[in-house]
Short mmCIF file of C-alpha atoms in Angstrom, two decimals:
data_model
loop_
_atom_site.label_atom_id
_atom_site.label_comp_id
_atom_site.label_asym_id
_atom_site.label_seq_id
_atom_site.Cartn_x
_atom_site.Cartn_y
_atom_site.Cartn_z
CA MET A 465 23.29 0.74 -0.17
CA TYR A 466 20.28 2.97 0.31
CA ASP A 467 19.85 5.04 3.42
CA PHE A 468 16.44 6.65 3.30
CA ALA A 469 15.07 7.98 6.54
CA PRO A 470 11.96 9.97 7.27
CA ALA A 471 12.49 13.54 8.43
CA ASP A 472 11.77 14.16 12.07
CA THR A 473 8.59 16.15 11.53
CA ALA A 474 5.08 16.25 12.85
CA ASP A 475 3.85 17.44 9.43
CA LYS A 476 2.10 14.48 7.82
CA GLN A 477 2.17 16.01 4.32
CA ALA A 478 5.93 16.63 4.56
CA LEU A 479 6.43 13.01 5.63
CA HIS A 480 4.47 11.81 2.59
CA ASP A 481 6.42 14.18 0.32
CA ASP A 482 9.68 12.70 1.62
CA LEU A 483 8.30 9.19 1.10
CA LEU A 484 7.37 10.04 -2.50
CA SER A 485 10.84 11.41 -3.24
CA ALA A 486 12.51 8.38 -1.71
CA ALA A 487 10.21 5.99 -3.61
CA LYS A 488 10.96 7.66 -6.93
CA ALA A 489 14.70 7.52 -6.28
CA LEU A 490 14.59 3.91 -5.08
CA THR A 491 12.71 2.62 -8.13
CA ALA A 492 14.12 4.97 -10.79
CA ASN A 493 16.50 2.56 -12.54
CA GLU A 494 15.03 -0.82 -11.62
CA PRO A 495 12.87 -2.51 -14.28
CA ASP A 496 11.77 -5.48 -12.12
CA ALA A 497 8.28 -4.96 -10.69
CA ILE A 498 8.64 -7.45 -7.83
CA ALA A 499 11.94 -5.93 -6.70
CA ASN A 500 10.34 -2.48 -6.75
CA MET A 501 7.33 -3.70 -4.77
CA ALA A 502 9.61 -5.31 -2.19
CA ASN A 503 11.65 -2.15 -1.71
CA LEU A 504 8.55 0.06 -1.63
CA ALA A 505 6.89 -2.14 1.02
CA ALA A 506 10.02 -1.84 3.16
CA LEU A 507 10.27 1.91 2.54
CA ILE A 508 6.63 2.52 3.49
CA TRP A 509 7.11 0.34 6.59
CA GLN A 510 10.11 2.49 7.55
CA PHE A 511 8.48 5.85 6.85
CA LEU A 512 4.91 5.54 8.10
CA PRO A 513 4.27 5.03 11.81
CA ASP A 514 1.71 2.74 13.42
CA LEU A 515 1.50 0.07 10.71
CA ASN A 516 1.19 -3.66 11.29
CA TRP A 517 1.14 -4.57 7.57
CA ALA A 518 2.31 -2.82 4.42
CA GLY A 519 2.43 -4.45 1.04
CA PHE A 520 1.07 -5.30 -2.33
CA TYR A 521 -1.44 -7.60 -3.93
CA ARG A 522 -0.82 -8.17 -7.64
CA MET A 523 -3.53 -8.70 -10.23
CA VAL A 524 -2.97 -12.20 -11.65
CA GLU A 525 -5.52 -13.84 -13.95
CA GLY A 526 -8.47 -11.90 -12.56
CA GLU A 527 -7.72 -12.14 -8.83
CA LEU A 528 -5.42 -10.46 -6.33
CA VAL A 529 -2.38 -12.51 -5.38
CA LEU A 530 -0.09 -11.67 -2.48
CA GLY A 531 3.02 -9.74 -3.43
CA PRO A 532 5.93 -8.32 -1.44
CA PHE A 533 5.05 -7.04 2.03
CA GLN A 534 6.20 -6.24 5.56
CA GLY A 535 4.27 -7.72 8.49
CA LYS A 536 2.71 -11.02 9.51
CA PRO A 537 1.87 -13.70 6.94
CA ALA A 538 -1.19 -12.74 4.93
CA CYS A 539 -4.01 -14.10 2.83
CA ILE A 540 -2.58 -15.33 -0.47
CA ARG A 541 -5.51 -14.86 -2.86
CA ILE A 542 -8.36 -12.37 -2.73
CA PRO A 543 -11.24 -12.46 -5.22
CA MET A 544 -12.31 -9.25 -6.93
CA GLY A 545 -14.93 -7.43 -4.88
CA ARG A 546 -14.15 -9.31 -1.64
CA GLY A 547 -12.84 -7.51 1.44
CA VAL A 548 -11.21 -4.10 1.41
CA CYS A 549 -8.54 -5.06 -1.16
CA GLY A 550 -10.99 -6.75 -3.51
CA THR A 551 -13.37 -3.80 -3.26
CA ALA A 552 -10.58 -1.33 -4.09
CA ALA A 553 -9.60 -3.47 -7.07
CA ALA A 554 -13.16 -3.94 -8.35
CA THR A 555 -14.10 -0.26 -8.02
CA ARG A 556 -10.62 1.13 -8.83
CA GLN A 557 -11.19 3.52 -5.93
CA THR A 558 -9.18 3.97 -2.76
CA GLN A 559 -10.80 2.41 0.27
CA LEU A 560 -10.23 4.33 3.51
CA VAL A 561 -11.57 2.24 6.38
CA GLU A 562 -11.52 3.66 9.91
CA ASP A 563 -12.86 0.45 11.49
CA VAL A 564 -12.21 -2.77 9.56
CA HIS A 565 -14.63 -4.66 11.81
CA ALA A 566 -17.48 -2.53 10.46
CA PHE A 567 -16.52 -3.14 6.81
CA PRO A 568 -18.88 -5.70 5.21
CA GLY A 569 -16.94 -8.79 4.19
CA HIS A 570 -13.64 -7.69 5.73
CA ILE A 571 -10.98 -10.40 5.45
CA ALA A 572 -9.09 -10.63 8.75
CA CYS A 573 -5.54 -11.74 7.99
CA ASP A 574 -4.25 -10.18 11.23
CA ALA A 575 -6.68 -9.91 14.15
CA ALA A 576 -4.72 -6.89 15.41
CA SER A 577 -5.68 -4.75 12.40
CA ALA A 578 -8.19 -2.03 13.25
CA SER A 579 -7.99 0.32 10.24
CA GLU A 580 -6.89 0.03 6.64
CA VAL A 581 -6.25 1.98 3.47
CA VAL A 582 -6.07 0.28 0.07
CA VAL A 583 -5.03 2.10 -3.10
CA PRO A 584 -5.55 0.61 -6.56
CA ILE A 585 -2.48 0.68 -8.81
CA ILE A 586 -3.32 1.56 -12.40
CA ALA A 587 -0.75 1.70 -15.20
CA GLU A 588 -1.74 2.67 -18.72
CA GLY A 589 -5.39 2.05 -17.86
CA ASP A 590 -4.75 -1.46 -16.51
CA LEU A 591 -5.30 -2.47 -12.89
CA ILE A 592 -2.02 -4.11 -11.89
CA GLY A 593 -2.68 -4.51 -8.18
CA VAL A 594 -3.30 -2.70 -4.92
CA LEU A 595 -1.23 -1.18 -2.14
CA ASP A 596 -2.58 -2.32 1.24
CA LEU A 597 -1.70 -0.71 4.58
CA ASP A 598 -3.11 -1.90 7.91
CA SER A 599 -2.82 -0.41 11.37
CA PRO A 600 -3.65 -1.67 14.85
CA LEU A 601 -5.00 1.82 15.60
CA PRO A 602 -8.61 2.71 14.75
CA ALA A 603 -8.90 5.57 12.24
CA ARG A 604 -5.10 5.60 11.71
CA PHE A 605 -5.48 6.74 8.08
CA ASP A 606 -7.15 9.91 6.88
CA ALA A 607 -7.77 11.81 3.63
CA ILE A 608 -4.21 13.21 3.67
CA ASP A 609 -2.83 9.66 3.76
CA ALA A 610 -5.21 8.48 1.04
CA ARG A 611 -4.37 11.33 -1.36
CA ALA A 612 -0.64 11.02 -0.72
CA LEU A 613 -0.67 7.25 -1.26
CA GLU A 614 -2.67 7.70 -4.47
CA ARG A 615 -0.03 10.18 -5.65
CA LEU A 616 2.71 7.73 -4.71
CA MET A 617 1.13 4.85 -6.61
CA ALA A 618 0.47 7.05 -9.67
CA ALA A 619 4.14 8.10 -9.65
CA VAL A 620 5.52 4.55 -9.53
CA ALA A 621 2.79 2.50 -11.24
CA SER A 622 4.76 1.99 -14.44
CA ARG A 623 7.65 0.63 -12.34
CA LEU A 624 5.37 -1.97 -10.74
CA ARG A 625 4.12 -3.44 -14.00
#
């Protein structure tokens, strides 16, 4: 049994550092990508406050397909370049969106979502999917979150392949 818990701290960077350590430990000896995605979605859900969705979309035959997540049911398939997730996948760049309603072509899976951050997952040069976090709070995510989540995905990408 795993018992990871975020430290009681107001320091956002320390919280992300703890999340990174827990994620590395949780996925260290597991070769199954789906199992690792499932545990990471749950871990992120536990660690990061003010989320209404946390999960993965996997790259399957040229499109994003829903993977393990925490939150309400979601869109199953997202074409490359469409919405925040598809844009992150197509550009291979993190998308930090303070107001999803102002994002051209935003795909509304949960009407309560107000902000979003999507991080592409790249392993050995291949795009294998994206990490998608939504919040009901406008501007919930900032550059600290984006950089920390990029670091997290870089650290575990080979375990999600």
